[in-house]
Amino acid sequence: MRKLKFATRAIHVGEEPNVGEGGTGDVVVPIHVATTFARKEVESPTGGYEYSRTENPTRHALEKRLATLENAKFGLAFASGMAAEATLILSVLQKGDHVIAFDDLYGGTRRLFSNVLSNFGLEFTYVDARKAEYVKKAILKNTRMIWLETPTNPLMKLCDIRRISELGKSQDLVTVVDNTFMSPYFQNPLDLGADIVVHSTTKYLGGHSDVVGGALMLSNEELYNKLKFNQNAIGAVPSPFDCFLVLRGIKTLTVRMERHNYNAQKVAEYLESHPRVRKVHYPGLRSHPQHELAKKQMSGFGGMLSFELDSGLEGVKVFLRKLEIFALAESLGGVESLVEHPALMTHASIPKREREKIGITNSLIRVSMGIEDVEDLIEDLSQALNKA
Ligand SMILES: *Cc1c(COP(=O)(O)O)cnc(C)c1O
């Protein structure tokens, strides 16, 4: 049979009902809460299950689903995006190794690198990966990994996954892409040559702001075996209930992403035409400096955008306070629309000088577009802009 298309796989893979002998035919995989699994014979665990940290049937269903979303052979689920990242680095790198990373990374990733992993003899160099040459120039004798995120948070900068992965391959480096912002619906880094994809399933995959989780997807079997071993050895695994929530979320990923994208494009265009808005950062706008690359490596532009208000901090605070539908909150990727102020919230840990140098000013506002009716969202923005 031909390979099923995305929405079909997102609903069915890993959750095929068991209508055979002894099966119960559930169309939804049960939440297997058992921590341990009984066996008849000492040497043959029933169905391959022994202990829930090592392997759990609900998590197993989720991992099959995660793999298919990124066209990967293997998927691994973790208790959070950060747990996935930490397990990955500890599995692939050794003391003395060097990593080249995009200089506009998710704040938590940067914190993990700079405050935790650098104490274990790992070295990190941050470069503006919008230019692939800068990545090339940063390669040292001990470089082992390239860590990318595209588009970045909150300035929506892109990097060319195909070009940088080719560069990585030619130097025997492992290329990792954090694909949380686009979700597997709009971008598939493995198809573009990357080795490993990271997701915070807390965001679009879960999709309802009610579960924290993480994932790794890859097709290299040797690497997978190492990661699988360490997933158990380190133990940062998700609960069966959390696995159920992510599985449930993924079933509607296709329709949610279409609507996130539609709403974000409308709002980006509205904001760009508004006299109180200085600049809008959204890859779906023709004014985005990497709009052509966005069209090439993504099949949509996603639900995240940021913009600069033509006002100082006081005006920005009034605007944020006056919004009625948009909630003022960190995180992203849920059905409800959120706004946040990077300089004072998600990116507050970056020193002010450095923050302003890369463009995270007091006028910058980040938006996670939800899937409400876009007319209501635009009206809400309009009344708050008038008061700012
Ligand atoms: C949220 C996020 C993470 C971290 O994931 P958690 O589930 O919060 O641990 C990593 N990368 C990106 C791009 C994120 O948005």
Coordinates of C-alpha atoms and ligand atoms in Angstrom, one line a residue, residues 80-83 85 106 109 149 153 178 180-181 200-203 212-213 332, ligand 1:
S80 CA 9.5 17.5 28.9
G81 CA 11.3 19.1 25.9
M82 CA 14.2 19.9 28.2
A83 CA 14.4 16.2 29.4
E85 CA 17.4 17.7 25.0
Y106 CA 14.9 29.0 23.1
T109 CA 18.0 25.4 25.8
E149 CA 16.1 26.1 15.7
N153 CA 11.9 32.6 19.2
D178 CA 14.4 21.9 17.4
T180 CA 8.8 22.9 18.0
F181 CA 7.7 26.2 16.4
S200 CA 8.6 20.2 23.1
T201 CA 5.3 18.3 22.8
T202 CA 4.0 20.8 25.4
K203 CA 3.4 23.1 22.5
V212 CA 4.3 19.1 29.5
G213 CA 6.3 16.7 27.3
L332 CA 2.7 28.7 23.0
Ligands
LIG1 C1 9.1 25.1 25.2 C2 10.2 24.8 24.3 C3 11.3 23.9 24.7 C4 11.3 23.3 26.0 O1 10.3 22.4 26.2 P1 9.5 22.0 27.6 O2 8.5 21.1 27.2 O3 9.0 23.3 28.2 O4 10.6 21.5 28.5 C5 12.3 23.7 23.8 N1 12.3 24.4 22.6 C6 11.4 25.2 22.2 C7 11.5 25.9 20.9 C8 10.3 25.5 23.0 O5 9.3 26.3 22.6

